[in-house]
Amino acid sequence: MLNRRHIRVKVMQSIYAMHQNDSDNMEREEKFLFNSIENIRDLYLIMVSALVEIRNAEEDYIDKSQKKHLATPEERNPNRKFIHNQVLQLLNESNPLSIAMEDRKIDNWKRNDDYILLLLEDVKNSEVYQKYMHNKENDWEEDRRFVHDLFTEVVAPNEKLYEYLEDHKLTWVDDIPLVNTYIAKQLKQLTQEGKDAYCVPKLYKDADDKDFVRDLFRKTVLNEVELAKEFIDKTPNWDTERIAEIDAITLKMAICEFLKFPSIPVKVTINEYLEIAKEYSTPKSSIFINGILDNLVKDYQTNNKLIKTGRGLM
């Protein structure tokens, strides 16, 4: 689920937090970093399970309405297309999802079912739902397309849900787009075939990505003074205090990758940190950082200081 850019962002935020807290306890901060990344899995499970709980809430509403003493003809013979949606049923009956939720002790919607009722109301008032419920027939492709659109257009953008997630865990603010994009992609590609058509994704693509978290964090933190010296001399018109702290951290991390990660291409490092700067720093930061990194790369190449392994890594 995680990509390298998001890993870089989480490391950057952890180093920034260390600076803000005046902390020098690297072991504690590294543990917090890995916990914040592990919590991304919880966010994923909460978002997917919201779809399941919305469906279950509607089923409960229909059952109670049918048992009313003066039930209307529509209540006695409701359109069950939504609760019979094959994708929602697949998620509801998914063993991998149930096991993952039990393992991570995810019961947010059991304790906060008022949010599910709010979401259900928004769902039933949505154009996506109204269009889907025009008949009572269930078709796999229509069901899949409906759940994808429902998630991307109604559930994911819901402001009340976003506020709940933000209040529940502040570190999720930057993780929500990553998780929602992944879920939308997963729903779009879901197939009907096989009992394990749905699976809970791994947090890291492979062991190398998890090692990258630790290595980038440690090598940057342990060498901050030396890494800073690499670019301070290249900014004669700027003293240290005038460089935004996020920019300084971004430069240190990029230089760390140049010098201490021989398998990462130079262009990849530059592109990644320029995109991060555009999103997390000042409007002119990416131009400033690009100029520094370009000059450093030229110097490193001239002085044979830039050692990269593999083909096409320069």
mmCIF file of C-alpha atoms in Angstrom:
data_model
loop_
_atom_site.group_PDB
_atom_site.id
_atom_site.type_symbol
_atom_site.label_atom_id
_atom_site.label_comp_id
_atom_site.label_asym_id
_atom_site.label_seq_id
_atom_site.Cartn_x
_atom_site.Cartn_y
_atom_site.Cartn_z
ATOM 1 C CA MET A 1 0.000 0.000 0.000
ATOM 2 C CA LEU A 2 2.772 2.421 0.931
ATOM 3 C CA ASN A 3 4.836 4.033 -1.787
ATOM 4 C CA ARG A 4 8.323 5.468 -1.395
ATOM 5 C CA ARG A 5 7.149 9.075 -1.542
ATOM 6 C CA HIS A 6 4.792 8.579 1.364
ATOM 7 C CA ILE A 7 7.590 6.880 3.292
ATOM 8 C CA ARG A 8 9.767 9.948 2.687
ATOM 9 C CA VAL A 9 6.945 12.207 3.907
ATOM 10 C CA LYS A 10 6.511 10.205 7.114
ATOM 11 C CA VAL A 11 10.267 10.310 7.784
ATOM 12 C CA MET A 12 10.353 14.050 7.087
ATOM 13 C CA GLN A 13 7.472 14.661 9.487
ATOM 14 C CA SER A 14 9.138 12.596 12.206
ATOM 15 C CA ILE A 15 12.401 14.527 11.897
ATOM 16 C CA TYR A 16 10.463 17.804 11.940
ATOM 17 C CA ALA A 17 8.631 16.671 15.098
ATOM 18 C CA MET A 18 11.977 15.844 16.727
ATOM 19 C CA HIS A 19 13.163 19.382 16.016
ATOM 20 C CA GLN A 20 9.957 20.961 17.295
ATOM 21 C CA ASN A 21 10.084 18.915 20.503
ATOM 22 C CA ASP A 22 13.825 19.409 20.977
ATOM 23 C CA SER A 23 14.099 15.652 21.251
ATOM 24 C CA ASP A 24 17.331 13.711 20.927
ATOM 25 C CA ASN A 25 15.806 10.340 21.792
ATOM 26 C CA MET A 26 16.153 8.689 18.403
ATOM 27 C CA GLU A 27 14.920 5.296 19.609
ATOM 28 C CA ARG A 28 11.651 6.762 20.891
ATOM 29 C CA GLU A 29 11.122 8.882 17.793
ATOM 30 C CA GLU A 30 11.827 5.939 15.503
ATOM 31 C CA LYS A 31 9.257 3.872 17.394
ATOM 32 C CA PHE A 32 6.718 6.681 16.924
ATOM 33 C CA LEU A 33 7.558 6.787 13.206
ATOM 34 C CA PHE A 34 6.881 3.077 12.741
ATOM 35 C CA ASN A 35 3.701 3.292 14.835
ATOM 36 C CA SER A 36 2.397 6.148 12.691
ATOM 37 C CA ILE A 37 3.048 4.058 9.588
ATOM 38 C CA GLU A 38 1.437 0.980 11.143
ATOM 39 C CA ASN A 39 -1.638 3.094 11.896
ATOM 40 C CA ILE A 40 -2.142 3.564 8.153
ATOM 41 C CA ARG A 41 -3.336 -0.044 8.093
ATOM 42 C CA ASP A 42 -5.945 0.844 10.736
ATOM 43 C CA LEU A 43 -7.136 3.782 8.654
ATOM 44 C CA TYR A 44 -7.526 1.476 5.650
ATOM 45 C CA LEU A 45 -9.554 -1.022 7.687
ATOM 46 C CA ILE A 46 -11.766 1.717 9.133
ATOM 47 C CA MET A 47 -12.556 3.133 5.698
ATOM 48 C CA VAL A 48 -13.358 -0.251 4.129
ATOM 49 C CA SER A 49 -15.401 -1.371 7.119
ATOM 50 C CA ALA A 50 -17.454 1.841 6.829
ATOM 51 C CA LEU A 51 -18.876 0.444 3.586
ATOM 52 C CA VAL A 52 -19.783 -2.794 5.350
ATOM 53 C CA GLU A 53 -21.409 -1.018 8.292
ATOM 54 C CA ILE A 54 -23.428 1.287 6.027
ATOM 55 C CA ARG A 55 -24.832 -1.782 4.294
ATOM 56 C CA ASN A 56 -25.566 -3.493 7.624
ATOM 57 C CA ALA A 57 -27.256 -0.372 8.985
ATOM 58 C CA GLU A 58 -29.583 -0.295 5.980
ATOM 59 C CA GLU A 59 -30.394 -3.990 6.414
ATOM 60 C CA ASP A 60 -31.231 -3.358 10.065
ATOM 61 C CA TYR A 61 -33.436 -0.399 9.084
ATOM 62 C CA ILE A 62 -35.334 -2.497 6.523
ATOM 63 C CA ASP A 63 -35.896 -5.334 8.992
ATOM 64 C CA LYS A 64 -37.249 -2.971 11.653
ATOM 65 C CA SER A 65 -39.465 -1.166 9.138
ATOM 66 C CA GLN A 66 -41.047 -4.457 8.018
ATOM 67 C CA LYS A 67 -41.956 -5.289 11.609
ATOM 68 C CA LYS A 68 -43.791 -2.016 12.214
ATOM 69 C CA HIS A 69 -47.445 -2.480 13.123
ATOM 70 C CA LEU A 70 -48.579 -0.086 10.427
ATOM 71 C CA ALA A 71 -45.912 -0.743 7.851
ATOM 72 C CA THR A 72 -46.529 0.771 4.432
ATOM 73 C CA PRO A 73 -46.628 -1.421 1.302
ATOM 74 C CA GLU A 74 -43.157 -0.095 0.395
ATOM 75 C CA GLU A 75 -41.831 -0.992 3.861
ATOM 76 C CA ARG A 76 -43.323 -4.486 3.648
ATOM 77 C CA ASN A 77 -41.795 -5.075 0.196
ATOM 78 C CA PRO A 78 -38.626 -2.953 0.093
ATOM 79 C CA ASN A 79 -36.040 -2.728 -2.656
ATOM 80 C CA ARG A 80 -33.158 -4.799 -1.276
ATOM 81 C CA LYS A 81 -30.795 -4.122 -4.148
ATOM 82 C CA PHE A 82 -28.425 -2.100 -1.959
ATOM 83 C CA ILE A 83 -28.052 -4.705 0.790
ATOM 84 C CA HIS A 84 -27.830 -7.473 -1.837
ATOM 85 C CA ASN A 85 -25.012 -5.646 -3.616
ATOM 86 C CA GLN A 86 -22.509 -8.395 -4.373
ATOM 87 C CA VAL A 87 -19.422 -6.309 -3.613
ATOM 88 C CA LEU A 88 -20.780 -5.130 -0.265
ATOM 89 C CA GLN A 89 -21.716 -8.710 0.584
ATOM 90 C CA LEU A 90 -18.255 -9.876 -0.442
ATOM 91 C CA LEU A 91 -16.705 -7.330 1.938
ATOM 92 C CA ASN A 92 -19.171 -8.258 4.686
ATOM 93 C CA GLU A 93 -18.272 -11.946 4.401
ATOM 94 C CA SER A 94 -14.534 -11.477 3.817
ATOM 95 C CA ASN A 95 -12.454 -13.600 6.163
ATOM 96 C CA PRO A 96 -9.232 -11.647 5.474
ATOM 97 C CA LEU A 97 -11.002 -8.394 6.377
ATOM 98 C CA SER A 98 -12.567 -9.843 9.533
ATOM 99 C CA ILE A 99 -9.268 -11.340 10.673
ATOM 100 C CA ALA A 100 -7.363 -8.112 10.035
ATOM 101 C CA MET A 101 -9.946 -6.060 11.934
ATOM 102 C CA GLU A 102 -9.886 -8.440 14.872
ATOM 103 C CA ASP A 103 -6.092 -8.508 14.854
ATOM 104 C CA ARG A 104 -5.899 -4.697 14.909
ATOM 105 C CA LYS A 105 -8.890 -4.412 17.291
ATOM 106 C CA ILE A 106 -10.841 -2.168 14.910
ATOM 107 C CA ASP A 107 -14.303 -1.515 16.357
ATOM 108 C CA ASN A 108 -14.652 2.212 15.664
ATOM 109 C CA TRP A 109 -18.079 1.969 14.057
ATOM 110 C CA LYS A 110 -19.489 -0.162 16.865
ATOM 111 C CA ARG A 111 -18.566 2.649 19.261
ATOM 112 C CA ASN A 112 -19.507 5.463 16.889
ATOM 113 C CA ASP A 113 -22.498 4.163 14.955
ATOM 114 C CA ASP A 114 -23.942 7.693 14.724
ATOM 115 C CA TYR A 115 -21.387 8.400 11.991
ATOM 116 C CA ILE A 116 -22.591 5.350 10.064
ATOM 117 C CA LEU A 117 -26.181 6.589 10.259
ATOM 118 C CA LEU A 118 -25.074 10.000 8.972
ATOM 119 C CA LEU A 119 -23.213 8.326 6.123
ATOM 120 C CA LEU A 120 -26.207 6.118 5.326
ATOM 121 C CA GLU A 121 -28.424 9.196 5.093
ATOM 122 C CA ASP A 122 -25.961 10.869 2.710
ATOM 123 C CA VAL A 123 -25.741 7.681 0.681
ATOM 124 C CA LYS A 124 -29.516 7.407 0.256
ATOM 125 C CA ASN A 125 -29.774 11.066 -0.711
ATOM 126 C CA SER A 126 -27.023 10.802 -3.305
ATOM 127 C CA GLU A 127 -27.539 10.745 -7.046
ATOM 128 C CA VAL A 128 -25.309 7.681 -7.260
ATOM 129 C CA TYR A 129 -27.669 5.738 -4.990
ATOM 130 C CA GLN A 130 -30.863 6.997 -6.637
ATOM 131 C CA LYS A 131 -29.622 5.982 -10.066
ATOM 132 C CA TYR A 132 -28.479 2.571 -8.820
ATOM 133 C CA MET A 133 -31.800 1.768 -7.120
ATOM 134 C CA HIS A 134 -33.941 2.329 -10.226
ATOM 135 C CA ASN A 135 -34.562 -1.446 -10.347
ATOM 136 C CA LYS A 136 -34.226 -4.472 -8.068
ATOM 137 C CA GLU A 137 -31.828 -6.565 -10.163
ATOM 138 C CA ASN A 138 -28.247 -7.157 -9.078
ATOM 139 C CA ASP A 139 -25.516 -7.386 -11.698
ATOM 140 C CA TRP A 140 -21.867 -7.835 -10.684
ATOM 141 C CA GLU A 141 -20.436 -5.131 -12.925
ATOM 142 C CA GLU A 142 -23.116 -2.619 -11.969
ATOM 143 C CA ASP A 143 -22.672 -3.517 -8.298
ATOM 144 C CA ARG A 144 -18.893 -3.040 -8.502
ATOM 145 C CA ARG A 145 -19.156 0.248 -10.363
ATOM 146 C CA PHE A 146 -21.752 1.520 -7.890
ATOM 147 C CA VAL A 147 -19.605 0.754 -4.819
ATOM 148 C CA HIS A 148 -16.577 2.399 -6.433
ATOM 149 C CA ASP A 149 -18.577 5.540 -7.252
ATOM 150 C CA LEU A 150 -20.289 5.527 -3.870
ATOM 151 C CA PHE A 151 -16.938 5.418 -2.100
ATOM 152 C CA THR A 152 -15.226 8.077 -4.215
ATOM 153 C CA GLU A 153 -18.185 10.480 -4.514
ATOM 154 C CA VAL A 154 -20.041 10.095 -1.209
ATOM 155 C CA VAL A 155 -18.087 8.294 1.520
ATOM 156 C CA ALA A 156 -14.486 9.444 1.031
ATOM 157 C CA PRO A 157 -15.345 13.185 0.621
ATOM 158 C CA ASN A 158 -17.721 13.229 3.620
ATOM 159 C CA GLU A 159 -16.727 16.155 5.861
ATOM 160 C CA LYS A 160 -18.071 14.647 9.083
ATOM 161 C CA LEU A 161 -16.119 11.460 8.443
ATOM 162 C CA TYR A 162 -12.969 13.465 7.695
ATOM 163 C CA GLU A 163 -13.374 15.433 10.940
ATOM 164 C CA TYR A 164 -13.813 12.209 12.906
ATOM 165 C CA LEU A 165 -10.667 10.680 11.396
ATOM 166 C CA GLU A 166 -8.651 13.865 11.963
ATOM 167 C CA ASP A 167 -9.755 14.053 15.606
ATOM 168 C CA HIS A 168 -9.170 10.347 16.169
ATOM 169 C CA LYS A 169 -5.538 10.400 15.009
ATOM 170 C CA LEU A 170 -3.792 13.549 13.830
ATOM 171 C CA THR A 171 -1.145 11.616 11.875
ATOM 172 C CA TRP A 172 -3.898 10.428 9.512
ATOM 173 C CA VAL A 173 -4.363 13.845 7.919
ATOM 174 C CA ASP A 174 -1.695 13.130 5.292
ATOM 175 C CA ASP A 175 -2.558 9.426 5.065
ATOM 176 C CA ILE A 176 -6.237 9.811 4.121
ATOM 177 C CA PRO A 177 -5.638 10.624 0.406
ATOM 178 C CA LEU A 178 -3.193 7.709 0.087
ATOM 179 C CA VAL A 179 -5.610 5.227 1.671
ATOM 180 C CA ASN A 180 -8.692 6.459 -0.192
ATOM 181 C CA THR A 181 -6.880 6.361 -3.532
ATOM 182 C CA TYR A 182 -5.762 2.791 -2.835
ATOM 183 C CA ILE A 183 -9.259 1.647 -1.850
ATOM 184 C CA ALA A 184 -10.772 3.278 -4.963
ATOM 185 C CA LYS A 185 -8.223 1.479 -7.135
ATOM 186 C CA GLN A 186 -8.917 -1.798 -5.370
ATOM 187 C CA LEU A 187 -12.677 -1.466 -5.854
ATOM 188 C CA LYS A 188 -12.209 -0.598 -9.514
ATOM 189 C CA GLN A 189 -10.136 -3.736 -10.121
ATOM 190 C CA LEU A 190 -12.145 -6.150 -7.973
ATOM 191 C CA THR A 191 -13.208 -9.333 -9.757
ATOM 192 C CA GLN A 192 -15.971 -11.783 -8.947
ATOM 193 C CA GLU A 193 -13.828 -14.859 -9.355
ATOM 194 C CA GLY A 194 -12.747 -16.941 -6.382
ATOM 195 C CA LYS A 195 -13.617 -16.850 -2.707
ATOM 196 C CA ASP A 196 -10.565 -14.703 -1.996
ATOM 197 C CA ALA A 197 -11.414 -12.062 -4.621
ATOM 198 C CA TYR A 198 -10.890 -9.433 -1.925
ATOM 199 C CA CYS A 199 -7.725 -9.319 0.129
ATOM 200 C CA VAL A 200 -6.294 -6.897 2.683
ATOM 201 C CA PRO A 201 -3.134 -5.354 1.213
ATOM 202 C CA LYS A 202 0.296 -5.546 2.786
ATOM 203 C CA LEU A 203 1.433 -2.308 4.367
ATOM 204 C CA TYR A 204 4.896 -2.471 2.783
ATOM 205 C CA LYS A 205 5.520 -3.648 -0.750
ATOM 206 C CA ASP A 206 8.495 -5.678 0.494
ATOM 207 C CA ALA A 207 11.115 -5.878 3.243
ATOM 208 C CA ASP A 208 13.294 -3.336 1.403
ATOM 209 C CA ASP A 209 10.660 -0.641 1.856
ATOM 210 C CA LYS A 210 10.474 -1.238 5.605
ATOM 211 C CA ASP A 211 14.280 -1.127 5.797
ATOM 212 C CA PHE A 212 14.176 2.116 3.809
ATOM 213 C CA VAL A 213 12.057 3.751 6.530
ATOM 214 C CA ARG A 214 14.564 2.887 9.237
ATOM 215 C CA ASP A 215 17.673 3.598 7.179
ATOM 216 C CA LEU A 216 16.526 6.967 5.840
ATOM 217 C CA PHE A 217 15.444 8.112 9.296
ATOM 218 C CA ARG A 218 18.600 6.975 11.078
ATOM 219 C CA LYS A 219 21.116 8.068 8.451
ATOM 220 C CA THR A 220 19.546 11.512 8.199
ATOM 221 C CA VAL A 221 19.225 12.086 11.963
ATOM 222 C CA LEU A 222 22.688 10.751 12.822
ATOM 223 C CA ASN A 223 24.361 12.859 10.131
ATOM 224 C CA GLU A 224 22.322 16.079 10.273
ATOM 225 C CA VAL A 225 25.302 18.327 11.054
ATOM 226 C CA GLU A 226 27.452 16.915 8.241
ATOM 227 C CA LEU A 227 24.536 16.929 5.777
ATOM 228 C CA ALA A 228 23.770 20.564 6.582
ATOM 229 C CA LYS A 229 27.374 21.552 5.814
ATOM 230 C CA GLU A 230 26.903 20.170 2.308
ATOM 231 C CA PHE A 231 24.394 22.871 1.355
ATOM 232 C CA ILE A 232 25.130 25.803 3.699
ATOM 233 C CA ASP A 233 28.201 26.734 1.629
ATOM 234 C CA LYS A 234 26.040 26.627 -1.505
ATOM 235 C CA THR A 235 23.655 29.282 -0.161
ATOM 236 C CA PRO A 236 25.851 32.385 0.344
ATOM 237 C CA ASN A 237 22.847 34.690 0.340
ATOM 238 C CA TRP A 238 21.042 32.682 2.995
ATOM 239 C CA ASP A 239 22.021 32.090 6.597
ATOM 240 C CA THR A 240 20.812 28.992 8.403
ATOM 241 C CA GLU A 241 17.990 30.825 10.200
ATOM 242 C CA ARG A 242 16.540 32.088 6.917
ATOM 243 C CA ILE A 243 16.091 28.616 5.428
ATOM 244 C CA ALA A 244 12.662 27.199 6.276
ATOM 245 C CA GLU A 245 13.023 24.227 8.589
ATOM 246 C CA ILE A 246 11.061 21.919 6.300
ATOM 247 C CA ASP A 247 13.346 22.958 3.415
ATOM 248 C CA ALA A 248 16.451 22.245 5.497
ATOM 249 C CA ILE A 249 15.144 18.793 6.447
ATOM 250 C CA THR A 250 14.174 18.086 2.841
ATOM 251 C CA LEU A 251 17.669 19.034 1.651
ATOM 252 C CA LYS A 252 19.329 16.862 4.311
ATOM 253 C CA MET A 253 17.202 13.867 3.358
ATOM 254 C CA ALA A 254 17.884 14.330 -0.361
ATOM 255 C CA ILE A 255 21.646 14.703 0.205
ATOM 256 C CA CYS A 256 21.534 11.651 2.464
ATOM 257 C CA GLU A 257 20.040 9.679 -0.433
ATOM 258 C CA PHE A 258 22.692 11.036 -2.823
ATOM 259 C CA LEU A 259 25.572 9.955 -0.603
ATOM 260 C CA LYS A 260 24.316 6.997 1.429
ATOM 261 C CA PHE A 261 21.802 5.176 -0.807
ATOM 262 C CA PRO A 262 23.777 3.981 -3.844
ATOM 263 C CA SER A 263 20.843 2.087 -5.387
ATOM 264 C CA ILE A 264 18.478 5.095 -5.615
ATOM 265 C CA PRO A 265 18.825 7.069 -8.879
ATOM 266 C CA VAL A 266 19.719 10.741 -8.539
ATOM 267 C CA LYS A 267 16.771 11.830 -10.706
ATOM 268 C CA VAL A 268 14.354 9.853 -8.540
ATOM 269 C CA THR A 269 15.645 11.524 -5.382
ATOM 270 C CA ILE A 270 15.424 15.026 -6.873
ATOM 271 C CA ASN A 271 11.941 14.510 -8.315
ATOM 272 C CA GLU A 272 10.593 13.010 -5.112
ATOM 273 C CA TYR A 273 11.807 15.807 -2.854
ATOM 274 C CA LEU A 274 10.719 18.538 -5.245
ATOM 275 C CA GLU A 275 7.181 17.129 -5.174
ATOM 276 C CA ILE A 276 7.294 16.905 -1.378
ATOM 277 C CA ALA A 277 8.508 20.520 -1.162
ATOM 278 C CA LYS A 278 5.649 21.689 -3.408
ATOM 279 C CA GLU A 279 3.117 20.082 -1.096
ATOM 280 C CA TYR A 280 4.601 20.732 2.335
ATOM 281 C CA SER A 281 6.680 23.904 2.133
ATOM 282 C CA THR A 282 6.512 27.440 0.741
ATOM 283 C CA PRO A 283 5.530 28.242 -2.873
ATOM 284 C CA LYS A 284 9.143 29.016 -3.846
ATOM 285 C CA SER A 285 10.728 26.139 -1.919
ATOM 286 C CA SER A 286 10.842 23.683 -4.813
ATOM 287 C CA ILE A 287 12.752 26.209 -6.971
ATOM 288 C CA PHE A 288 15.200 26.895 -4.129
ATOM 289 C CA ILE A 289 15.708 23.200 -3.378
ATOM 290 C CA ASN A 290 16.044 22.281 -7.065
ATOM 291 C CA GLY A 291 18.815 24.865 -7.500
ATOM 292 C CA ILE A 292 20.756 23.588 -4.491
ATOM 293 C CA LEU A 293 20.435 19.933 -5.444
ATOM 294 C CA ASP A 294 21.411 20.548 -9.084
ATOM 295 C CA ASN A 295 24.570 22.370 -8.002
ATOM 296 C CA LEU A 296 25.428 19.676 -5.477
ATOM 297 C CA VAL A 297 25.037 16.898 -8.049
ATOM 298 C CA LYS A 298 27.394 18.711 -10.438
ATOM 299 C CA ASP A 299 29.988 19.126 -7.671
ATOM 300 C CA TYR A 300 29.656 15.520 -6.563
ATOM 301 C CA GLN A 301 30.100 14.292 -10.125
ATOM 302 C CA THR A 302 33.150 16.506 -10.661
ATOM 303 C CA ASN A 303 34.744 15.270 -7.431
ATOM 304 C CA ASN A 304 33.681 11.619 -7.911
ATOM 305 C CA LYS A 305 31.739 11.842 -4.669
ATOM 306 C CA LEU A 306 28.511 10.520 -6.163
ATOM 307 C CA ILE A 307 28.707 6.738 -6.268
ATOM 308 C CA LYS A 308 25.668 4.939 -7.627
ATOM 309 C CA THR A 309 25.392 1.244 -8.394
ATOM 310 C CA GLY A 310 23.435 -0.234 -11.288
ATOM 311 C CA ARG A 311 22.679 1.027 -14.767
ATOM 312 C CA GLY A 312 21.123 4.414 -15.464
ATOM 313 C CA LEU A 313 21.272 5.603 -11.875
ATOM 314 C CA MET A 314 22.888 8.953 -12.557
#
